[in-house]
């Protein structure tokens, strides 16, 4: 439904029967200048694999300005409200049982009352979009129902393949079961999931090209067992793919699996996970990948760039991750380098950029798995030309700001890495927390070194640091030309 008041507009979406909801909060939104509030339902998401808890999520789109109101339908008093990322500067008005604030731009938020990060409200306020014409030429529509479930799956592909390339599949709001749990998608297809479309199951695209998925749909995978290893969406040996604006709720394995792919854009997806190995976006032997926007709260690495792994072989290069919010309840927000083709000479992982990123949490106690920004190189890999720019790190539970190591981790690597070189960190802003361990830059040997790391404008609690010691960074053995400017 679209509510308008001049330039201020609010678009919210129906919730189909059978969607898993949470009632910790009453959420209401209205365009500025209107009197009537619109109540939005909140979905249940599970967070933190070590102590799984139920949090809340809601989404809507808007233009101009909207007001948001959150109340609590139980005995509860609000003493404090944090709206993160803190870099957005959103200041709530706090009353004992009510919190209000205004939004004037699209954003992905965590609203935390009384410092509770585990039963919080994740609020995704997107930009208005133009949906495809349901009745347009070369469009196939799947009629949805808000009262009873429908079904999607490979059977639809036969009808699509009788249509010309460039066809569009339009899926209306409703609850859908994916037949046999996994839907293998066809090439040369545009798929649009309307807001309020909830899919139970996973998507797979293999050995294909020219697939574009967009809309406001939600993939619900919380009922699949951890060892089913089902990904939210698996892209394998394909090219020219875009994925935009989907929400993934608790896939047991990766949210987005990218193996042997090229020319891929993942834009503004949101995801939650609470199992071991339930990473966010993992890239293996991929080239020319853009991850732009979004919010990942995962119970393993949020974003990784690897070399060869499983049936994916080759180098990884030209990867950009930007304008995103990362929250690692376990492991690393950003990880590069672990896996490669150790049976031969390893892989080269190069030309990687992380830019304009907010990190809300890094919570890890295993000594070999620390680091908001981690480059851990094994399997004879060489990692070079990695840029971290405009990274904002809020106080985290436990870990390191950075961990650059050429290492031999025998849990994962039959051989050590070859080296790390030409790394730039620029405008890194750290808010100090109690759980921060000293960062480390360490090579493996005189042959397998870390070299040429430049750290430019590293700020801690708003103050520019003048030395590695002030930045809480230790340059260990076999590390050469480590500079802080």
Short mmCIF file of C-alpha atoms in Angstrom, two decimals:
data_model
loop_
_atom_site.label_atom_id
_atom_site.label_comp_id
_atom_site.label_asym_id
_atom_site.label_seq_id
_atom_site.Cartn_x
_atom_site.Cartn_y
_atom_site.Cartn_z
CA UNK A 1 0.00 0.00 0.00
CA UNK A 2 1.25 3.48 -0.89
CA UNK A 3 0.52 6.43 1.43
CA UNK A 4 1.40 9.90 0.10
CA UNK A 5 1.61 13.43 1.41
CA UNK A 6 3.26 15.58 -1.24
CA UNK A 7 6.88 14.47 -1.60
CA UNK A 8 6.63 12.25 1.50
CA UNK A 9 5.60 8.73 0.58
CA UNK A 10 5.41 5.40 2.40
CA UNK A 11 5.15 2.00 0.71
CA UNK A 12 4.53 -1.03 2.91
CA UNK A 13 3.69 -4.59 2.03
CA UNK A 14 1.19 -7.31 3.00
CA UNK A 15 2.20 -10.25 5.17
CA UNK A 16 0.92 -13.64 3.99
CA UNK A 17 -0.63 -16.16 6.37
CA UNK A 18 2.06 -18.59 7.52
CA UNK A 19 4.89 -16.07 7.68
CA UNK A 20 6.83 -16.38 10.96
CA UNK A 21 6.28 -13.17 12.90
CA UNK A 22 7.55 -11.72 16.16
CA UNK A 23 5.58 -9.50 18.53
CA UNK A 24 8.25 -7.94 20.73
CA UNK A 25 7.49 -4.51 19.27
CA UNK A 26 4.62 -2.54 17.84
CA UNK A 27 6.02 -0.68 14.85
CA UNK A 28 4.15 2.20 13.24
CA UNK A 29 5.27 4.48 10.41
CA UNK A 30 3.74 7.49 8.67
CA UNK A 31 4.83 10.06 6.06
CA UNK A 32 5.66 13.40 7.64
CA UNK A 33 2.64 15.65 7.51
CA UNK A 34 0.04 12.88 7.82
CA UNK A 35 -1.99 12.09 10.93
CA UNK A 36 -2.66 8.38 10.61
CA UNK A 37 -0.04 5.83 11.59
CA UNK A 38 0.39 2.59 9.60
CA UNK A 39 1.20 -0.48 11.69
CA UNK A 40 3.79 -2.82 10.19
CA UNK A 41 4.23 -6.45 11.14
CA UNK A 42 7.64 -7.64 12.30
CA UNK A 43 9.21 -10.94 11.20
CA UNK A 44 11.14 -13.31 13.43
CA UNK A 45 14.85 -13.82 12.76
CA UNK A 46 17.29 -15.97 14.71
CA UNK A 47 20.72 -14.60 15.67
CA UNK A 48 23.97 -15.77 17.33
CA UNK A 49 24.82 -19.47 16.91
CA UNK A 50 26.38 -19.79 20.39
CA UNK A 51 23.15 -18.83 22.15
CA UNK A 52 20.39 -18.65 19.56
CA UNK A 53 17.88 -15.91 20.31
CA UNK A 54 14.87 -14.46 18.54
CA UNK A 55 15.13 -10.94 17.17
CA UNK A 56 12.78 -8.92 14.97
CA UNK A 57 12.88 -7.51 11.43
CA UNK A 58 10.61 -5.24 9.41
CA UNK A 59 10.88 -3.50 6.07
CA UNK A 60 9.23 -0.75 4.06
CA UNK A 61 10.10 1.74 1.32
CA UNK A 62 9.72 5.51 1.31
CA UNK A 63 10.57 8.84 -0.28
CA UNK A 64 10.95 12.21 1.40
CA UNK A 65 10.55 11.93 5.17
CA UNK A 66 8.79 9.46 7.44
CA UNK A 67 8.26 9.19 11.18
CA UNK A 68 8.82 5.88 12.98
CA UNK A 69 7.27 4.91 16.30
CA UNK A 70 8.20 1.85 18.36
CA UNK A 71 6.30 0.77 21.46
CA UNK A 72 6.60 -2.35 23.57
CA UNK A 73 3.47 -4.47 24.20
CA UNK A 74 4.58 -5.80 27.59
CA UNK A 75 5.82 -4.62 30.98
CA UNK A 76 8.93 -2.74 29.94
CA UNK A 77 10.56 0.64 30.46
CA UNK A 78 12.91 2.21 27.91
CA UNK A 79 15.91 3.90 29.53
CA UNK A 80 18.12 3.99 26.45
CA UNK A 81 17.74 3.55 22.70
CA UNK A 82 20.64 3.10 20.27
CA UNK A 83 20.02 3.33 16.54
CA UNK A 84 22.95 1.92 14.62
CA UNK A 85 25.02 2.42 12.53
CA UNK A 86 25.97 5.32 14.74
CA UNK A 87 27.54 7.06 11.74
CA UNK A 88 24.03 7.91 10.49
CA UNK A 89 23.52 10.18 13.49
CA UNK A 90 19.86 9.24 14.04
CA UNK A 91 18.75 10.64 17.41
CA UNK A 92 15.59 9.07 18.87
CA UNK A 93 13.11 10.69 21.22
CA UNK A 94 12.87 8.36 24.21
CA UNK A 95 9.86 7.98 26.47
CA UNK A 96 9.35 5.25 29.11
CA UNK A 97 7.39 3.00 26.73
CA UNK A 98 7.88 4.68 23.37
CA UNK A 99 10.68 5.59 20.98
CA UNK A 100 10.25 7.82 17.92
CA UNK A 101 12.59 9.10 15.23
CA UNK A 102 12.54 10.51 11.71
CA UNK A 103 14.14 9.15 8.53
CA UNK A 104 14.99 11.26 5.49
CA UNK A 105 17.03 8.75 3.44
CA UNK A 106 17.05 4.99 2.83
CA UNK A 107 18.96 3.06 5.50
CA UNK A 108 19.35 -0.33 7.17
CA UNK A 109 19.15 -0.03 10.94
CA UNK A 110 19.45 -1.86 14.22
CA UNK A 111 17.22 -0.39 16.94
CA UNK A 112 18.45 -1.55 20.36
CA UNK A 113 16.55 -0.75 23.53
CA UNK A 114 18.38 -0.80 26.85
CA UNK A 115 21.53 -2.10 25.10
CA UNK A 116 19.87 -5.37 24.03
CA UNK A 117 21.61 -6.48 20.84
CA UNK A 118 20.01 -9.91 20.72
CA UNK A 119 16.28 -9.12 20.82
CA UNK A 120 16.58 -5.95 18.79
CA UNK A 121 14.54 -4.65 15.87
CA UNK A 122 16.24 -4.65 12.46
CA UNK A 123 14.56 -2.03 10.33
CA UNK A 124 15.17 -1.88 6.58
CA UNK A 125 13.88 1.37 5.07
CA UNK A 126 14.44 1.25 1.33
CA UNK A 127 13.96 3.58 -1.60
CA UNK A 128 10.77 3.41 -3.65
CA UNK A 129 11.16 1.41 -6.83
CA UNK A 130 9.28 0.94 -10.08
CA UNK A 131 8.01 -2.63 -10.37
CA UNK A 132 7.73 -4.31 -13.78
CA UNK A 133 4.39 -4.19 -15.55
CA UNK A 134 2.55 -7.42 -14.68
CA UNK A 135 0.74 -7.33 -17.98
CA UNK A 136 3.72 -6.33 -20.07
CA UNK A 137 5.00 -8.11 -23.12
CA UNK A 138 7.09 -11.22 -22.43
CA UNK A 139 5.94 -11.28 -18.77
CA UNK A 140 4.70 -14.39 -16.96
CA UNK A 141 2.83 -13.71 -13.71
CA UNK A 142 2.49 -16.04 -10.74
CA UNK A 143 -0.73 -15.17 -8.93
CA UNK A 144 -0.26 -15.09 -5.17
CA UNK A 145 -2.61 -15.54 -2.23
CA UNK A 146 -2.32 -14.03 1.23
CA UNK A 147 -4.53 -16.76 2.70
CA UNK A 148 -3.12 -20.06 1.42
CA UNK A 149 0.32 -21.21 0.22
CA UNK A 150 1.35 -21.59 -3.38
CA UNK A 151 4.20 -23.50 -5.01
CA UNK A 152 7.19 -22.52 -7.11
CA UNK A 153 9.90 -24.61 -8.68
CA UNK A 154 11.42 -26.17 -11.74
CA UNK A 155 8.01 -26.81 -13.34
CA UNK A 156 7.70 -23.09 -14.04
CA UNK A 157 10.93 -23.24 -16.03
CA UNK A 158 9.28 -25.20 -18.84
CA UNK A 159 6.82 -22.40 -19.43
CA UNK A 160 9.53 -19.74 -19.18
CA UNK A 161 11.74 -21.50 -21.71
CA UNK A 162 8.96 -21.32 -24.29
CA UNK A 163 9.15 -17.52 -23.99
CA UNK A 164 11.83 -15.40 -25.72
CA UNK A 165 15.08 -14.59 -23.92
CA UNK A 166 14.79 -11.56 -21.70
CA UNK A 167 11.48 -12.83 -20.29
CA UNK A 168 10.23 -11.68 -16.91
CA UNK A 169 8.69 -13.81 -14.18
CA UNK A 170 6.60 -11.68 -11.81
CA UNK A 171 5.79 -13.35 -8.44
CA UNK A 172 3.00 -11.66 -6.48
CA UNK A 173 2.77 -11.37 -2.68
CA UNK A 174 1.99 -14.64 -0.93
CA UNK A 175 3.59 -17.60 0.82
CA UNK A 176 5.25 -20.10 -1.57
CA UNK A 177 6.86 -23.47 -1.01
CA UNK A 178 9.68 -24.25 -3.41
CA UNK A 179 9.08 -27.75 -4.76
CA UNK A 180 11.76 -30.18 -3.49
CA UNK A 181 13.23 -27.23 -1.56
CA UNK A 182 15.58 -26.02 -4.32
CA UNK A 183 14.56 -24.12 -7.45
CA UNK A 184 17.02 -24.33 -10.35
CA UNK A 185 16.67 -21.07 -12.25
CA UNK A 186 16.94 -20.68 -16.05
CA UNK A 187 19.24 -18.36 -18.01
CA UNK A 188 18.13 -15.22 -19.87
CA UNK A 189 15.43 -14.48 -17.30
CA UNK A 190 14.36 -11.58 -15.08
CA UNK A 191 12.62 -12.57 -11.84
CA UNK A 192 10.75 -10.05 -9.74
CA UNK A 193 9.46 -10.89 -6.25
CA UNK A 194 6.79 -8.48 -5.09
CA UNK A 195 6.93 -7.10 -1.55
CA UNK A 196 5.08 -9.60 0.64
CA UNK A 197 6.31 -12.63 -1.34
CA UNK A 198 7.73 -15.17 1.13
CA UNK A 199 9.52 -18.21 -0.30
CA UNK A 200 10.35 -21.30 1.74
CA UNK A 201 13.37 -22.84 0.05
CA UNK A 202 16.51 -21.94 -1.87
CA UNK A 203 17.52 -20.73 -5.33
CA UNK A 204 20.25 -22.24 -7.52
CA UNK A 205 21.75 -21.00 -10.80
CA UNK A 206 24.40 -23.20 -12.41
CA UNK A 207 26.36 -23.04 -15.68
CA UNK A 208 24.21 -20.22 -16.99
CA UNK A 209 24.19 -16.56 -17.90
CA UNK A 210 22.00 -13.49 -17.88
CA UNK A 211 19.88 -13.91 -14.73
CA UNK A 212 18.50 -10.89 -12.88
CA UNK A 213 16.58 -11.19 -9.61
CA UNK A 214 15.02 -8.18 -7.90
CA UNK A 215 12.06 -7.03 -5.84
CA UNK A 216 11.20 -7.11 -2.17
CA UNK A 217 10.83 -10.84 -1.61
CA UNK A 218 11.91 -12.81 1.46
CA UNK A 219 13.49 -16.29 1.46
CA UNK A 220 12.75 -18.16 4.68
CA UNK A 221 15.13 -21.06 5.40
CA UNK A 222 15.05 -21.32 9.20
CA UNK A 223 13.45 -24.77 9.18
CA UNK A 224 16.26 -26.48 7.25
CA UNK A 225 18.77 -28.43 9.33
CA UNK A 226 22.29 -27.09 9.67
CA UNK A 227 23.85 -30.10 7.95
CA UNK A 228 21.56 -29.82 4.94
CA UNK A 229 24.14 -27.23 3.77
CA UNK A 230 21.49 -25.36 1.80
CA UNK A 231 22.48 -21.88 0.69
CA UNK A 232 20.08 -18.99 0.28
CA UNK A 233 21.13 -18.67 -3.33
CA UNK A 234 23.90 -20.64 -5.05
CA UNK A 235 25.54 -19.18 -8.13
CA UNK A 236 27.89 -21.70 -9.70
CA UNK A 237 29.94 -21.22 -12.88
CA UNK A 238 27.75 -18.49 -14.30
CA UNK A 239 28.07 -14.90 -15.48
CA UNK A 240 26.09 -11.71 -15.93
CA UNK A 241 23.97 -12.07 -12.79
CA UNK A 242 22.35 -9.46 -10.56
CA UNK A 243 20.60 -9.99 -7.24
CA UNK A 244 18.86 -7.03 -5.65
CA UNK A 245 17.01 -6.23 -2.44
CA UNK A 246 16.04 -9.73 -1.30
CA UNK A 247 15.87 -10.63 2.40
CA UNK A 248 17.22 -13.99 3.58
CA UNK A 249 16.11 -15.43 6.93
CA UNK A 250 18.41 -18.04 8.47
CA UNK A 251 19.89 -20.12 5.65
CA UNK A 252 21.83 -23.01 7.23
CA UNK A 253 24.85 -22.42 4.97
CA UNK A 254 25.97 -19.37 2.98
CA UNK A 255 23.45 -16.67 2.14
CA UNK A 256 25.02 -16.15 -1.31
CA UNK A 257 27.40 -18.79 -2.67
CA UNK A 258 29.52 -17.54 -5.59
CA UNK A 259 31.71 -20.21 -7.19
CA UNK A 260 33.55 -19.75 -10.48
CA UNK A 261 31.43 -16.74 -11.43
CA UNK A 262 32.10 -13.50 -13.33
CA UNK A 263 30.26 -10.22 -13.78
CA UNK A 264 28.00 -10.49 -10.72
CA UNK A 265 26.29 -7.69 -8.79
CA UNK A 266 24.73 -8.29 -5.36
CA UNK A 267 22.89 -5.15 -4.36
CA UNK A 268 21.29 -4.28 -1.01
CA UNK A 269 20.48 -7.76 0.21
CA UNK A 270 19.72 -8.33 3.88
CA UNK A 271 20.45 -11.56 5.72
CA UNK A 272 20.44 -13.28 9.12
CA UNK A 273 22.11 -16.55 10.09
CA UNK A 274 22.62 -18.51 13.32
CA UNK A 275 24.47 -21.72 12.40
CA UNK A 276 28.11 -22.70 12.06
CA UNK A 277 29.36 -22.09 8.48
CA UNK A 278 26.38 -19.83 7.78
CA UNK A 279 28.48 -17.12 6.15
CA UNK A 280 27.00 -14.17 4.33
CA UNK A 281 28.46 -13.70 0.83
CA UNK A 282 31.30 -16.09 -0.07
CA UNK A 283 33.25 -15.83 -3.31
CA UNK A 284 35.49 -18.63 -4.59
CA UNK A 285 37.46 -18.26 -7.84
CA UNK A 286 35.37 -15.28 -8.94
CA UNK A 287 36.08 -12.18 -11.00
CA UNK A 288 34.39 -8.82 -11.49
CA UNK A 289 32.01 -8.90 -8.52
CA UNK A 290 30.27 -5.91 -6.94
CA UNK A 291 28.57 -6.11 -3.55
CA UNK A 292 26.85 -2.79 -2.93
CA UNK A 293 24.62 -1.88 -0.02
CA UNK A 294 22.79 -4.17 2.36
CA UNK A 295 22.95 -5.54 5.89
CA UNK A 296 24.49 -8.88 6.87
CA UNK A 297 24.16 -10.28 10.40
CA UNK A 298 25.80 -13.68 10.31
CA UNK A 299 27.12 -16.37 12.64
CA UNK A 300 30.24 -16.84 10.58
CA UNK A 301 32.15 -14.57 8.20
CA UNK A 302 30.01 -11.81 6.66
CA UNK A 303 31.94 -11.45 3.38
CA UNK A 304 34.81 -13.63 2.13
CA UNK A 305 37.01 -13.74 -0.96
CA UNK A 306 38.81 -17.05 -1.53
CA UNK A 307 40.65 -18.80 -4.33
CA UNK A 308 39.91 -22.39 -5.33
CA UNK A 309 37.52 -24.44 -3.23
CA UNK A 310 35.43 -27.54 -3.92
CA UNK A 311 34.70 -27.62 -7.69
CA UNK A 312 35.76 -24.01 -8.21
CA UNK A 313 39.29 -23.47 -9.54
CA UNK A 314 41.24 -20.35 -10.35
CA UNK A 315 42.21 -16.91 -9.12
CA UNK A 316 39.87 -14.29 -7.67
CA UNK A 317 40.18 -10.66 -8.71
CA UNK A 318 38.36 -7.37 -9.19
CA UNK A 319 35.97 -7.58 -6.24
CA UNK A 320 34.41 -4.48 -4.65
CA UNK A 321 32.36 -4.50 -1.45
CA UNK A 322 30.95 -1.10 -0.51
CA UNK A 323 28.20 0.85 1.26
CA UNK A 324 27.21 -2.10 3.47
CA UNK A 325 26.64 -2.80 7.17
CA UNK A 326 28.28 -5.91 8.62
CA UNK A 327 27.54 -7.66 11.92
CA UNK A 328 29.45 -10.85 12.74
CA UNK A 329 27.98 -12.56 15.80
CA UNK A 330 30.79 -15.08 15.17
CA UNK A 331 34.03 -14.82 13.15
CA UNK A 332 35.05 -12.03 10.73
CA UNK A 333 33.11 -9.24 9.09
CA UNK A 334 35.65 -9.22 6.20
CA UNK A 335 37.88 -12.19 5.33
CA UNK A 336 40.29 -12.73 2.42
CA UNK A 337 42.56 -15.54 1.41
CA UNK A 338 42.11 -18.82 3.29
CA UNK A 339 41.35 -21.35 0.55
CA UNK A 340 43.23 -22.02 -2.69
CA UNK A 341 44.61 -24.68 -5.03
CA UNK A 342 47.33 -26.09 -2.80
CA UNK A 343 47.85 -29.10 -5.11
CA UNK A 344 49.38 -26.78 -7.69
CA UNK A 345 50.95 -23.41 -6.98
CA UNK A 346 48.05 -21.82 -5.14
CA UNK A 347 45.97 -18.92 -6.45
CA UNK A 348 46.34 -15.17 -6.75
CA UNK A 349 43.67 -13.09 -4.99
CA UNK A 350 44.02 -9.46 -6.08
CA UNK A 351 42.39 -6.10 -6.71
CA UNK A 352 39.97 -6.32 -3.78
CA UNK A 353 38.30 -3.20 -2.33
CA UNK A 354 36.25 -2.75 0.84
CA UNK A 355 34.86 0.78 1.04
CA UNK A 356 32.37 2.81 3.09
CA UNK A 357 31.45 0.04 5.52
CA UNK A 358 29.95 0.12 9.02
CA UNK A 359 30.89 -2.78 11.30
CA UNK A 360 28.45 -3.23 14.18
CA UNK A 361 29.90 -6.34 15.81
CA UNK A 362 32.83 -8.77 15.82
CA UNK A 363 32.40 -11.47 18.45
CA UNK A 364 34.95 -14.29 18.34
CA UNK A 365 37.10 -16.01 20.97
CA UNK A 366 38.99 -18.59 18.91
CA UNK A 367 42.53 -17.17 18.68
CA UNK A 368 42.94 -18.12 15.02
CA UNK A 369 39.67 -16.49 13.95
CA UNK A 370 40.01 -12.87 15.09
CA UNK A 371 39.93 -9.77 12.95
CA UNK A 372 37.32 -7.35 11.64
CA UNK A 373 39.54 -6.98 8.58
CA UNK A 374 41.29 -10.32 8.14
CA UNK A 375 43.71 -11.51 5.47
CA UNK A 376 44.72 -15.04 6.42
CA UNK A 377 46.68 -16.64 3.60
CA UNK A 378 47.15 -20.39 3.27
CA UNK A 379 47.10 -23.02 0.49
CA UNK A 380 50.04 -21.38 -1.33
CA UNK A 381 47.89 -18.34 -2.12
CA UNK A 382 49.25 -14.89 -2.82
CA UNK A 383 47.04 -11.94 -1.80
CA UNK A 384 47.89 -8.51 -3.18
CA UNK A 385 46.41 -5.10 -3.85
CA UNK A 386 43.70 -5.00 -1.18
CA UNK A 387 42.19 -1.64 -0.18
CA UNK A 388 40.17 -0.88 2.97
CA UNK A 389 38.80 2.67 2.80
CA UNK A 390 36.33 4.57 4.98
CA UNK A 391 35.71 1.71 7.41
CA UNK A 392 33.84 2.58 10.63
CA UNK A 393 34.14 0.04 13.43
CA UNK A 394 31.88 0.34 16.48
CA UNK A 395 32.81 -1.19 19.86
CA UNK A 396 32.75 -4.98 19.55
CA UNK A 397 32.49 -7.85 22.00
CA UNK A 398 35.84 -9.53 21.33
CA UNK A 399 38.40 -9.68 18.54
CA UNK A 400 40.96 -7.62 16.63
CA UNK A 401 40.57 -4.67 14.31
CA UNK A 402 42.86 -6.30 11.77
CA UNK A 403 44.68 -9.59 11.38
CA UNK A 404 47.02 -9.95 8.38
CA UNK A 405 48.85 -13.26 8.49
CA UNK A 406 50.60 -15.59 6.11
CA UNK A 407 49.95 -18.80 7.98
CA UNK A 408 49.56 -22.52 7.96
CA UNK A 409 46.27 -23.30 9.66
CA UNK A 410 46.23 -27.08 9.62
CA UNK A 411 42.44 -27.16 10.10
CA UNK A 412 41.99 -25.74 6.60
CA UNK A 413 45.35 -25.59 4.79
CA UNK A 414 47.66 -28.44 3.71
CA UNK A 415 50.28 -25.75 3.01
CA UNK A 416 51.12 -22.19 4.10
CA UNK A 417 50.40 -19.20 1.92
CA UNK A 418 52.93 -17.49 -0.37
CA UNK A 419 52.48 -13.95 0.85
CA UNK A 420 50.54 -10.72 1.35
CA UNK A 421 51.61 -7.53 -0.42
CA UNK A 422 50.49 -4.01 -1.33
CA UNK A 423 47.74 -3.43 1.21
CA UNK A 424 46.24 0.03 1.83
CA UNK A 425 44.10 1.05 4.79
CA UNK A 426 42.76 4.61 4.54
CA UNK A 427 40.46 6.49 6.89
CA UNK A 428 39.83 3.69 9.37
CA UNK A 429 37.71 4.86 12.32
CA UNK A 430 37.68 2.69 15.44
CA UNK A 431 35.58 3.16 18.57
CA UNK A 432 37.48 1.39 21.31
CA UNK A 433 35.70 -1.41 23.18
CA UNK A 434 36.63 -3.57 26.15
CA UNK A 435 37.04 -6.72 24.04
CA UNK A 436 39.70 -5.51 21.62
CA UNK A 437 42.92 -7.53 21.33
CA UNK A 438 46.01 -6.02 19.67
CA UNK A 439 45.93 -6.25 15.89
CA UNK A 440 48.68 -8.23 14.15
CA UNK A 441 50.61 -8.19 10.89
CA UNK A 442 52.77 -11.31 10.64
CA UNK A 443 54.44 -13.35 7.91
CA UNK A 444 55.30 -17.04 7.88
CA UNK A 445 59.01 -17.07 6.93
CA UNK A 446 61.69 -15.13 5.07
CA UNK A 447 60.21 -16.52 1.87
CA UNK A 448 56.49 -16.10 2.68
CA UNK A 449 56.17 -12.56 4.00
CA UNK A 450 53.79 -9.67 4.51
CA UNK A 451 55.18 -6.61 2.75
CA UNK A 452 54.17 -3.07 1.86
CA UNK A 453 51.20 -2.32 4.12
CA UNK A 454 50.30 1.37 4.24
CA UNK A 455 47.96 2.65 6.96
CA UNK A 456 46.80 6.19 6.26
CA UNK A 457 44.60 8.20 8.63
CA UNK A 458 43.82 5.61 11.30
CA UNK A 459 41.57 7.20 13.92
CA UNK A 460 40.75 5.83 17.33
CA UNK A 461 37.82 7.45 19.20
CA UNK A 462 38.04 10.41 16.83
CA UNK A 463 41.75 11.03 17.30
CA UNK A 464 44.26 10.36 14.54
CA UNK A 465 46.94 7.94 15.71
CA UNK A 466 50.60 8.76 15.20
CA UNK A 467 52.14 5.31 15.57
CA UNK A 468 51.38 1.62 15.26
CA UNK A 469 51.43 1.46 19.05
CA UNK A 470 48.69 4.10 19.32
CA UNK A 471 46.70 2.22 16.69
CA UNK A 472 47.10 -0.98 18.79
CA UNK A 473 48.78 -2.79 15.88
CA UNK A 474 51.74 -5.16 16.34
CA UNK A 475 54.04 -5.75 13.37
CA UNK A 476 55.37 -9.23 13.98
CA UNK A 477 58.12 -11.28 12.35
CA UNK A 478 58.50 -11.56 8.58
CA UNK A 479 56.64 -8.27 8.01
CA UNK A 480 58.40 -5.61 5.91
CA UNK A 481 57.57 -1.99 5.05
CA UNK A 482 54.62 -1.57 7.43
CA UNK A 483 53.89 2.18 7.47
CA UNK A 484 51.42 4.33 9.38
CA UNK A 485 51.00 7.79 7.88
#
